[in-house]
Coordinates of C-alpha atoms and ligand atoms in Angstrom, one line a residue:
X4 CA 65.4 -61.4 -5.8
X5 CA 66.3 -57.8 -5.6
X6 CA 65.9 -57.0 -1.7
X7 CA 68.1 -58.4 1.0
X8 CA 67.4 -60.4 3.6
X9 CA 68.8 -61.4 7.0
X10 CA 68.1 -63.5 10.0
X11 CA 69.8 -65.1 13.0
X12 CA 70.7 -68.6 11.7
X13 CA 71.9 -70.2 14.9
X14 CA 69.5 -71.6 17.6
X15 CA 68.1 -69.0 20.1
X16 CA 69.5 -69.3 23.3
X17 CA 72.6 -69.3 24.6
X18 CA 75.6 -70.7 22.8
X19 CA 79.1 -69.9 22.3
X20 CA 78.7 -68.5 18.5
X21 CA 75.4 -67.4 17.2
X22 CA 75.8 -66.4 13.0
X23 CA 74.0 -63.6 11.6
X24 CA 73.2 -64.7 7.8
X25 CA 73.1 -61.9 5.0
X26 CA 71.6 -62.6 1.4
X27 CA 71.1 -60.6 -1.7
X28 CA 72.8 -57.9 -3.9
X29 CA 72.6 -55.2 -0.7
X30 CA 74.6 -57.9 1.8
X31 CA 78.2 -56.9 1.1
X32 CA 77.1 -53.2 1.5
X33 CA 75.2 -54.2 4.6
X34 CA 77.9 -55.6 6.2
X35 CA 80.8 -52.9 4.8
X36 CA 78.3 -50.7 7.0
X37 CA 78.3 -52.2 10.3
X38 CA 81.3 -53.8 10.2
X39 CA 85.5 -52.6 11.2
X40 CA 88.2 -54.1 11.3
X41 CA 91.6 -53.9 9.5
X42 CA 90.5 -55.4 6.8
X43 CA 86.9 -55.2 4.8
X44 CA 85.0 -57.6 3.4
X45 CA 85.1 -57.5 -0.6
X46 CA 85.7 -59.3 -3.6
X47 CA 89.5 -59.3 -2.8
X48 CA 89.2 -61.1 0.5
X49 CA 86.3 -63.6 -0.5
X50 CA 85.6 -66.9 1.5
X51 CA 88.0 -65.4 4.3
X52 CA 87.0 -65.0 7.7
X53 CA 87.8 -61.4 8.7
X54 CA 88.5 -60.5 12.5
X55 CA 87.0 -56.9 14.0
X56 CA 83.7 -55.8 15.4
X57 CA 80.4 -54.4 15.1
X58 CA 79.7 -50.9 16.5
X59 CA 76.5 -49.3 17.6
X60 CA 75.6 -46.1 15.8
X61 CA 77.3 -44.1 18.3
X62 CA 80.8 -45.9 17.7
X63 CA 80.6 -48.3 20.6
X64 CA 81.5 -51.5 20.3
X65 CA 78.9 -54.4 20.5
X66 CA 80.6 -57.4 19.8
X67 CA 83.7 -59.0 18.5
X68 CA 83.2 -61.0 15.6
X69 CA 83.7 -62.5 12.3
X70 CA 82.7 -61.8 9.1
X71 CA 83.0 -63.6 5.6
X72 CA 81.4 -63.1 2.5
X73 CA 80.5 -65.5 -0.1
X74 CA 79.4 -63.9 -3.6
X75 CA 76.9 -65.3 -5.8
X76 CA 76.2 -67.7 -7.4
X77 CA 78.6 -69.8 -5.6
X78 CA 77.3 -69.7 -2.0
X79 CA 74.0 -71.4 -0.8
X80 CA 71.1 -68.7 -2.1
X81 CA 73.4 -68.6 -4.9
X82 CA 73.3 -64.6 -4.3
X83 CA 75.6 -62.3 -2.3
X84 CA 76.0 -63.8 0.9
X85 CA 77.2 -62.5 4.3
X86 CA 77.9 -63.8 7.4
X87 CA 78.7 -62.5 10.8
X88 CA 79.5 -64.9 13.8
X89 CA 79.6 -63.1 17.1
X90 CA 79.3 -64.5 20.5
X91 CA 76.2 -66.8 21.3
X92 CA 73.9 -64.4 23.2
X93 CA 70.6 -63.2 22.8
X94 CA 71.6 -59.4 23.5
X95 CA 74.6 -59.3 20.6
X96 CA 72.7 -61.2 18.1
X97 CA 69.0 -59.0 18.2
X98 CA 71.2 -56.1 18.0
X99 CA 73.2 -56.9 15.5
X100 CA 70.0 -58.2 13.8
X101 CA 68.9 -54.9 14.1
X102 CA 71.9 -52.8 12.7
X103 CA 71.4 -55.0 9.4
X104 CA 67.6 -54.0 9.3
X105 CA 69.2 -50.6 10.0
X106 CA 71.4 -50.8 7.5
X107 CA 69.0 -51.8 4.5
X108 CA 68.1 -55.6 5.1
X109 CA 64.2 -57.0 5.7
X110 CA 64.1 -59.8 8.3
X111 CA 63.5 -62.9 6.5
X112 CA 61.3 -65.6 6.5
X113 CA 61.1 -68.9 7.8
X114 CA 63.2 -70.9 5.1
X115 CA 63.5 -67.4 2.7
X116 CA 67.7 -68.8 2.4
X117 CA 66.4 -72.3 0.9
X118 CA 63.6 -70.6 -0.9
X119 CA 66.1 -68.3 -2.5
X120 CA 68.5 -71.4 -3.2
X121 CA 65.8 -73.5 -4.6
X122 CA 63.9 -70.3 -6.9
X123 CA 68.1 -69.5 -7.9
X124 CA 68.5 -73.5 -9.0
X125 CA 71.1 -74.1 -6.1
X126 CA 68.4 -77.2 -5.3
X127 CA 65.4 -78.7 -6.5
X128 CA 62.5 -78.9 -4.5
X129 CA 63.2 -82.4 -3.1
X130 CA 66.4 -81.4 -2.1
X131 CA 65.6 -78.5 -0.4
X132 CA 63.0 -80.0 2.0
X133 CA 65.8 -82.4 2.9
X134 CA 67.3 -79.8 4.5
X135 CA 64.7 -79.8 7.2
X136 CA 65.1 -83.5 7.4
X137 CA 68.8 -83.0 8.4
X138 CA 68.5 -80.3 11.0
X139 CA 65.4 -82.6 12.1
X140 CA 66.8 -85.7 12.1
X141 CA 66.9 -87.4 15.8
X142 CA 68.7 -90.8 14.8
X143 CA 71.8 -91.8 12.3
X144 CA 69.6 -94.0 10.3
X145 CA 67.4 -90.5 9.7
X146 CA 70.5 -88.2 8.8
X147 CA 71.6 -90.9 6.5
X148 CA 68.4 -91.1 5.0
X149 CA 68.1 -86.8 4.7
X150 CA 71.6 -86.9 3.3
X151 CA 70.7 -88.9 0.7
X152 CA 67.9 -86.9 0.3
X153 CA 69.6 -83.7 -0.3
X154 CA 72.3 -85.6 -2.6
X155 CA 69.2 -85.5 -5.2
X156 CA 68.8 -89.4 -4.5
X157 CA 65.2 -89.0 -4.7
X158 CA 65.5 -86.5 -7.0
X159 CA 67.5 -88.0 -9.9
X160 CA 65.0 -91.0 -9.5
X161 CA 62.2 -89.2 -10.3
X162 CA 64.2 -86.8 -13.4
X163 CA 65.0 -89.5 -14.7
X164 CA 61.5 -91.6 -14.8
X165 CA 60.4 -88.4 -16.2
X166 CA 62.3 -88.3 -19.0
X167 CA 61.5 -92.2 -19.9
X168 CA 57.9 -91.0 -19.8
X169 CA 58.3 -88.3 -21.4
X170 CA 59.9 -89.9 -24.0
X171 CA 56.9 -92.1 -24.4
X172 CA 54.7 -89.6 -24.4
X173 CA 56.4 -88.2 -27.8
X174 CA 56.1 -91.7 -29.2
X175 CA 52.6 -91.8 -28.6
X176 CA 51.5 -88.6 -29.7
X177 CA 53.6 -89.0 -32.9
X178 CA 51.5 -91.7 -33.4
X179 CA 48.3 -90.3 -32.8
X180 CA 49.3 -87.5 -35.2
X181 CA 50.3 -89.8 -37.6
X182 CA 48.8 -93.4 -37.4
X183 CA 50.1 -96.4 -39.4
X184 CA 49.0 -99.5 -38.6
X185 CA 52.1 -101.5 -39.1
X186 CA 53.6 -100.0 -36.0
X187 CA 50.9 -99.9 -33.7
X188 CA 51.1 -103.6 -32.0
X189 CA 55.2 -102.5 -31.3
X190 CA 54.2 -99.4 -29.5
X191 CA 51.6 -101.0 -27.3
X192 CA 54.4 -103.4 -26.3
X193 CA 56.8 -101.0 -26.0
X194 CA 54.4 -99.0 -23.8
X195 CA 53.8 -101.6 -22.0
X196 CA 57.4 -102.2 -20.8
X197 CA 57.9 -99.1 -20.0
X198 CA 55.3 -98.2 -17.9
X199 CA 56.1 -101.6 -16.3
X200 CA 59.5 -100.4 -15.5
X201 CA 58.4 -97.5 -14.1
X202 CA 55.6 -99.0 -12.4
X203 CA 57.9 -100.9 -10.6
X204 CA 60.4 -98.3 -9.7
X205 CA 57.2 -95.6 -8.1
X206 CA 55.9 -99.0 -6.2
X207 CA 59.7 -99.8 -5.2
X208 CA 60.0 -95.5 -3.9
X209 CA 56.9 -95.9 -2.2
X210 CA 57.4 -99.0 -0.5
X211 CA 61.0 -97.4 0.9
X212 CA 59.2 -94.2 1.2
X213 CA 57.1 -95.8 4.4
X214 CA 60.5 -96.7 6.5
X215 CA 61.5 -93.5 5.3
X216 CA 58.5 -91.8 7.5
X217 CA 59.4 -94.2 10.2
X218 CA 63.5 -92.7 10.5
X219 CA 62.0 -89.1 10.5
X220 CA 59.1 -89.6 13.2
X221 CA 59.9 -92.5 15.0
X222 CA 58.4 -95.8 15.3
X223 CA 55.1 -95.8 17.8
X224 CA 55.6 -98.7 19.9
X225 CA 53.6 -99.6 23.4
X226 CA 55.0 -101.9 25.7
X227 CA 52.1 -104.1 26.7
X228 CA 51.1 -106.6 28.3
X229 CA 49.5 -107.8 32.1
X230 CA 50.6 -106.3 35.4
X231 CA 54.1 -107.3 36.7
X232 CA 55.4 -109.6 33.4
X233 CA 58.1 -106.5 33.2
X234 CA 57.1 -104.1 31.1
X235 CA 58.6 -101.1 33.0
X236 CA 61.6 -103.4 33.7
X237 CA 61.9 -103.6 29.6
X238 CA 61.7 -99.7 29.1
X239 CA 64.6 -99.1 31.5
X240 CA 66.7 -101.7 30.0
X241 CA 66.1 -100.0 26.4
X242 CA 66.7 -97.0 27.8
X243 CA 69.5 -97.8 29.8
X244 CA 67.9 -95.6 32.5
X245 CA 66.2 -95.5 35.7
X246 CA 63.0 -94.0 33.7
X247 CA 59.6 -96.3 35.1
X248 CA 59.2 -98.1 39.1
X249 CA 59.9 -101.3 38.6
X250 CA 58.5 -103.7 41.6
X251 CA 57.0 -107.1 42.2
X252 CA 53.6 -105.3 43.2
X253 CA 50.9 -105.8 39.7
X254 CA 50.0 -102.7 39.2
X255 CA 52.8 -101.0 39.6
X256 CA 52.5 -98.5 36.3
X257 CA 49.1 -96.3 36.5
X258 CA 50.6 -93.4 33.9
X259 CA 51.7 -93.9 30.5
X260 CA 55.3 -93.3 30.0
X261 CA 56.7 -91.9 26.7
X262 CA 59.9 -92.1 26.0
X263 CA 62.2 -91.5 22.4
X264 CA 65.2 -94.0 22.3
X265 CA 67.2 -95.0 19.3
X266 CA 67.7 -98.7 19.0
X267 CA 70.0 -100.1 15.8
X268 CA 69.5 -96.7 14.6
X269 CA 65.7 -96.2 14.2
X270 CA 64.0 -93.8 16.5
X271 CA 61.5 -95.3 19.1
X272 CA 58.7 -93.4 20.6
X273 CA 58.2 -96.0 23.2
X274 CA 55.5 -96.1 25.7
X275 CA 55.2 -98.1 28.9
X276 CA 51.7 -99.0 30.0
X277 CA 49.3 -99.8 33.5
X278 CA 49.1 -103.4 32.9
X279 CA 46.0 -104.4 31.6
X280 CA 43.8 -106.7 34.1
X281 CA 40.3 -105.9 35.4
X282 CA 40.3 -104.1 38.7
X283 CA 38.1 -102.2 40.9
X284 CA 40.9 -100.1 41.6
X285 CA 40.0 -96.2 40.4
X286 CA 43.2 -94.9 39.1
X287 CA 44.8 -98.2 37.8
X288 CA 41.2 -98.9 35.8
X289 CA 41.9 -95.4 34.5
X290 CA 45.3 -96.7 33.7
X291 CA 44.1 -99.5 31.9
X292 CA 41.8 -97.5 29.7
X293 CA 44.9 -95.4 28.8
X294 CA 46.8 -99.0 27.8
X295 CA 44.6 -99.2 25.4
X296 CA 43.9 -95.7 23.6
X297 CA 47.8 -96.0 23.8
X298 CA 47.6 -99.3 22.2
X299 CA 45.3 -98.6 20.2
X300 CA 47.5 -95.6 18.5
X301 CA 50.8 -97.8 18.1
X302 CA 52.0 -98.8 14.9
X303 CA 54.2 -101.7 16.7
X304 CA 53.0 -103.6 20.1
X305 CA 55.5 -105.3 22.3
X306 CA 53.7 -107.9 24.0
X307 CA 55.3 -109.1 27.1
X308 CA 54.8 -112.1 28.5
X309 CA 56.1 -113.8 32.1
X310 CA 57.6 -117.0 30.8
X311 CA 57.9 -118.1 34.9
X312 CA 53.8 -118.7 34.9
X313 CA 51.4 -120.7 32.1
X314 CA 49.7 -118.6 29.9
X315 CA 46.7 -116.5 31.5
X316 CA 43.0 -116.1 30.0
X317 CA 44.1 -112.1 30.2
X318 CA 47.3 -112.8 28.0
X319 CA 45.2 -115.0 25.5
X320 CA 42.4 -112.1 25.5
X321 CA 45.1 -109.4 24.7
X322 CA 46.5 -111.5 21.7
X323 CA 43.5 -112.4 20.6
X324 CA 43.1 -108.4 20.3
X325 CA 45.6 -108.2 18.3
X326 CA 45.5 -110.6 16.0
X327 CA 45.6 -108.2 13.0
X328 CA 48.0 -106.0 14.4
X329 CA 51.9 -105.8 14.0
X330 CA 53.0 -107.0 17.2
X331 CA 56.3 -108.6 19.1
X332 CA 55.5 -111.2 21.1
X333 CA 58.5 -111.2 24.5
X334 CA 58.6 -113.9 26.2
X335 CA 60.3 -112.8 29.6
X336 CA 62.2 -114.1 33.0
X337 CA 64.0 -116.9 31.1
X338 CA 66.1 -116.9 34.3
X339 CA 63.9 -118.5 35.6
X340 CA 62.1 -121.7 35.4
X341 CA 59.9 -121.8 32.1
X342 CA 56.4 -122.6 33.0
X343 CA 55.0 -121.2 29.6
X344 CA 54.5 -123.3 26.4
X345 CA 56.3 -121.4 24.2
X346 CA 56.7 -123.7 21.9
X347 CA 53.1 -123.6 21.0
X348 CA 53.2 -120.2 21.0
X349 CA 56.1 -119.5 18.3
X350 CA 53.6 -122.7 15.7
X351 CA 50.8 -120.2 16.7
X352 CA 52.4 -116.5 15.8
X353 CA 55.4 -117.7 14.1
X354 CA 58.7 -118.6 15.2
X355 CA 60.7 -115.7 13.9
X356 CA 57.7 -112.9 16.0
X357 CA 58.1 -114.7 19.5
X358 CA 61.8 -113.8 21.7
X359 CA 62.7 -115.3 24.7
X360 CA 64.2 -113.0 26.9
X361 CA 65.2 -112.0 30.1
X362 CA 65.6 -108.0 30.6
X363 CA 67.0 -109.0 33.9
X364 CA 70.3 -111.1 32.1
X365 CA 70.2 -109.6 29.2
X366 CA 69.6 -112.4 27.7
X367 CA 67.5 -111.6 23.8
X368 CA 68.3 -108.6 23.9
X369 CA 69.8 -108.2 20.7
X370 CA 67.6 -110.3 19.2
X371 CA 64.9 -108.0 19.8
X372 CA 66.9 -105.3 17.9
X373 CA 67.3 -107.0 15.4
X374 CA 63.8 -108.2 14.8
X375 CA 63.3 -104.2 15.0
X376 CA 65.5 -103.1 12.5
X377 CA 64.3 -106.3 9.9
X378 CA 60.7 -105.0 10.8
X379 CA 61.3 -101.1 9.7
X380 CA 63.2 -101.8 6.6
X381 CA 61.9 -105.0 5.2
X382 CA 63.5 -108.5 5.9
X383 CA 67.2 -108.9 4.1
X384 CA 67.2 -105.5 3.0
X385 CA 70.5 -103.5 3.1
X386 CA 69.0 -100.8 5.9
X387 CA 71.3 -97.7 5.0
X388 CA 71.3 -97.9 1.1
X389 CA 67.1 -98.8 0.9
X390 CA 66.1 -95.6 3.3
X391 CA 64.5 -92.7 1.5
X392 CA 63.7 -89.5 3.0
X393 CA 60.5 -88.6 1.0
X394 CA 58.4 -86.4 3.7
X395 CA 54.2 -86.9 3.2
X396 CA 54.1 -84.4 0.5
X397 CA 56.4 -86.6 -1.5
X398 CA 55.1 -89.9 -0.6
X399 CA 51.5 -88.6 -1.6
X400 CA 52.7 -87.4 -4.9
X401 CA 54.7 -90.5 -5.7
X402 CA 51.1 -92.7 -4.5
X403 CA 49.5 -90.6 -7.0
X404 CA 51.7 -91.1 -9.6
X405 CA 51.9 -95.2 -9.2
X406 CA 48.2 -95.0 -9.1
X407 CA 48.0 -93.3 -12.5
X408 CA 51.2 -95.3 -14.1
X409 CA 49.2 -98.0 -12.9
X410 CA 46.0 -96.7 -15.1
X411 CA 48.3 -96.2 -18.6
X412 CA 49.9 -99.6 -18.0
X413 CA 46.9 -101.5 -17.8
X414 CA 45.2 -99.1 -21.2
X415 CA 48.1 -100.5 -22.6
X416 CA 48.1 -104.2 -22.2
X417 CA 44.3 -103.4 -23.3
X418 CA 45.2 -101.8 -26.3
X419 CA 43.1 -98.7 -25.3
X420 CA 43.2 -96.0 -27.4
X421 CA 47.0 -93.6 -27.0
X422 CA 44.9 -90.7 -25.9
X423 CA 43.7 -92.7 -22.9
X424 CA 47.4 -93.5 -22.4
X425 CA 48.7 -90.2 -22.7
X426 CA 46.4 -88.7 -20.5
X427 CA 47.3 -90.8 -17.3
X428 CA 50.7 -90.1 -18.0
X429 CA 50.4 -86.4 -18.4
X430 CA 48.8 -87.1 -14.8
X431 CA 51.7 -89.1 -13.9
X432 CA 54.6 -86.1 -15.1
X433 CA 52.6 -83.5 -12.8
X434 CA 52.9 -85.5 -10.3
X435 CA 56.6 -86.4 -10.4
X436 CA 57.4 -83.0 -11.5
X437 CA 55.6 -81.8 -8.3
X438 CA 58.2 -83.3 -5.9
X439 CA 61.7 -82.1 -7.5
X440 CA 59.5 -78.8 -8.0
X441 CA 59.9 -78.8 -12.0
X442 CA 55.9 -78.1 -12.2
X443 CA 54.4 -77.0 -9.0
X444 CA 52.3 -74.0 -7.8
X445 CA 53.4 -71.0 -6.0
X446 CA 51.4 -71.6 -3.1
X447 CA 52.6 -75.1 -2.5
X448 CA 56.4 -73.9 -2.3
X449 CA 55.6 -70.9 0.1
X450 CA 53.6 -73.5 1.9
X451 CA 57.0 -75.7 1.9
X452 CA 59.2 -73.1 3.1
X453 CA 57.2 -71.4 5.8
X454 CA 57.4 -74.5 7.7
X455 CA 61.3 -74.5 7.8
X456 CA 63.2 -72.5 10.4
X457 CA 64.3 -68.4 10.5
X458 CA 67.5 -68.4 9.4
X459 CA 67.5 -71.3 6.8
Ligands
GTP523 N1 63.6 -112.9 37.3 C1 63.2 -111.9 36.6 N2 62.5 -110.9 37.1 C2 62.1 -109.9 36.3 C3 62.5 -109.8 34.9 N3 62.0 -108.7 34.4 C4 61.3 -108.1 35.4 N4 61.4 -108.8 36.5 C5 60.7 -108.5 37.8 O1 59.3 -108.5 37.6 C6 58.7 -107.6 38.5 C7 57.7 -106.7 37.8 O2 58.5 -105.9 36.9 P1 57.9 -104.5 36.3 O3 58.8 -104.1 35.2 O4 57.5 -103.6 37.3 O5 56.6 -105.1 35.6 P2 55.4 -104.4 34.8 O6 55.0 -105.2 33.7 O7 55.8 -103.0 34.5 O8 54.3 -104.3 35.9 P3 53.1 -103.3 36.1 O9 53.6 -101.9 36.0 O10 52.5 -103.6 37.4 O11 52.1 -103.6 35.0 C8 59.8 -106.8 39.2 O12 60.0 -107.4 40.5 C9 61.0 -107.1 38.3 O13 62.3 -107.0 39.0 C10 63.4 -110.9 34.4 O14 63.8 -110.9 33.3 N5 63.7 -111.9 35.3
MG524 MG1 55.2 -101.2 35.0

């Protein structure tokens, strides 16, 4: 890249430090020109923080700051790189900003840093969208995940499936190009395990790929369940806040209430409900209908039940509803005097989808996390070491490719001829190389990085 770009890298707003982010072969002169202090930055002072200021064109001072430079290729656009941290307002930082452009630098765009890093070799593709993923991440199971993410977990997974494939691809073609029968029931078997390997490693990526999306957005769960079984009474506890009314009149909740929570790590996007009953009632029927548009958009119901009374025909209606659905069955009040089979109710969902608790002890509490956390990663699995960070672009690409492996595993055990074969797995390397970034279209990566942030 031969121009040099700059951007504001810290949040707008203000803060005590904003940083003012310099990259390409014009940064160090960029920043020689705006820049005094005692000392300059150059090649002698490298990596060092440097104390002085930045003056306007007329001489007078506009902030005091700090400035370091970090020269290619060992900073993170792997070119020149300059940075200026001056005091957190808006004012300093836009003129500042503006002495750079002044001085020879374009304002960059959204994610031009990353873009450079990732065109220079500092990252592959998969790595550099996990950036985003870190400064996104909203829970510790999520920045874990990211992490991983931009160690190249993902990454190495998929160079190295490559390779095998690639590596069968070879074979095959060699012996399209020169056939001898001897050696052809061999390859087919040989084929065959391979693309059963990877088979199994795409379906395995895929499969974590899922709770992946599920650390980055959140879980969608709705809190339903009749009028006055606690429903509200469970979202405050979660929250440990005073968020919904809680009282003994049904019908209490009329709006839906969204809140984001992290429980055992995993983001929540939790939404309280009007209790759903027939009513003649204006509002609360309009309530109601919002229930079940709410419902109806969860990926996870909590069903709440009032443990104090029998079962109702409403509370049967609503499980019958959702009898292919993923669901939680809470059975509440356990303080007080059980008047619900729930017994019956554990042989009919299962014993391990149906809690007793009481939100007002306590009481099940945990229990419910942990059916949560079993529920977003898979039961027995090892939560932080199974989570992947793959975003939808990634988890499309890596559904395409199992699709296809799928195809040239099954010409295989057929016996189908190694063009068939090959052909499904060139289809197969596109894909894969699509998500480090190894074979991938312009547009596609400017698409990537225009999402990310100025300044990144
Ligand atoms: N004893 C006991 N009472 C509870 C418990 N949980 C909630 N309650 C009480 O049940 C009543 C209803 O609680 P809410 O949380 O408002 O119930 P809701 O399901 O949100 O009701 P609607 O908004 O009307 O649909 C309140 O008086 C709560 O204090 C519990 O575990 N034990
Ligand atoms: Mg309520």
């Amino acid at each position: 890249m031969d121009d040099t770009i700059s951007a504001i890298a810290t949040a707008l707003g203000v803060g005590s430090i904003g940083v003012i982010r310099l990259s390409g072969p014009d940064s160090l002169a960029i920043a020689d020109r705006i820049f005094t202090g005692r000392e300059k930055p150059g090649k002698d002072n490298a990596r060092k923080l440097l104390y002085g200021h930045i003056l306007d064109r007329k001489g007078q001072p506009i902030d005091e700051v700090l400035a370091v430079y970090m020269p290619g290729p060992h900073s993170y656009t792997g070119e020149d790189v300059c940075e200026i941290q001056c005091h957190g307002g808006r004012q300093a930082l836009q003129e500042i900003l503006s002495l750079t452009y002044q001085a020879g630098a374009r304002p960059a765009e959204p994610g031009e840093f990353t873009k450079r890093a990732f065109l220079n070799g500092r990252l592959d593709l998969a790595e550099a969208e996990s950036v985003m993923d870190i400064i996104n991440a909203k829970s510790r199971q999520a920045l874990v995940a990211a992490n991983r993410g931009h160690e190249g977990g993902l990454s190495r997974k998929v160079r190295e499936l490559r390779k095998k494939l690639r590596d069968l691809v070879v074979q095959l073609e060699a012996a399209i190009d020169y056939p001898e029968e001897d050696i052809e029931e061999v390859t087919y078997d040989r084929a065959a395990e391979v693309l059963a390997e990877g088979q199994a490693a795409v379906a395995r990526l895929v499969r974590q790929g899922s709770a992946g999306r599920i650390l980055r957005e959140g879980l969608r769960t709705a809190i339903v369940g009749r009028p006055n079984v606690g429903k509200s009474s469970l979202l405050n506890s979660l929250l440990q806040a005073d968020r919904a009314i809680v009282s003994n009149i049904p019908g209490t909740t009329r709006d839906i209430i969204e809140e984001q929570m992290t429980i055992g790590g995993i983001l929540l996007v939790l939404t309280d409900t009007a209790g759903l009953r027939d009513t003649e009632d204006l509002v609360e029927k309009i309530g109601v209908e919002r229930s079940r548009a709410a419902l109806e958009d969860a990926q996870l119901a909590l069903v709440v039940l009032d443990g104090s009374q029998p079962l109702s025909g409403e509370d049967r209606e609503l499980l019958r509803s959702l009898k292919d659905r993923k669901k939680l069955i809470l059975v509440n009040k356990s303080d007080l005097p059980q008047m619900l089979d729930t017994e019956g109710l554990q042989r009919e969902y299962g014993r391990s989808d149906v809690i007793v608790l009481s939100v007002k002890t306590g009481e099940g509490m945990e229990q419910v996390e942990q059916w949560l956390r079993e529920f977003v990663y898979g039961e027995g699995s090892d939560s932080e070491s199974s989570s992947m960070t793959q975003n939808a672009r990634q988890q499309d690409l890596l559904e395409k490719a199992l699709r296809s492996l799928e195809d040239a595993l099954e010409g295989a055990r057929q016996h189908l001829p190694y063009d068939c074969l090959t052909i499904d797995l060139t289809q197969t390397l596109h894909d894969l190389g699509e998500i480090t970034g190894e074979d991938v279209p312009d547009e596609i990566i400017d698409e990537i990085f225009a999402q990310f942030c100025v300044g990144k």
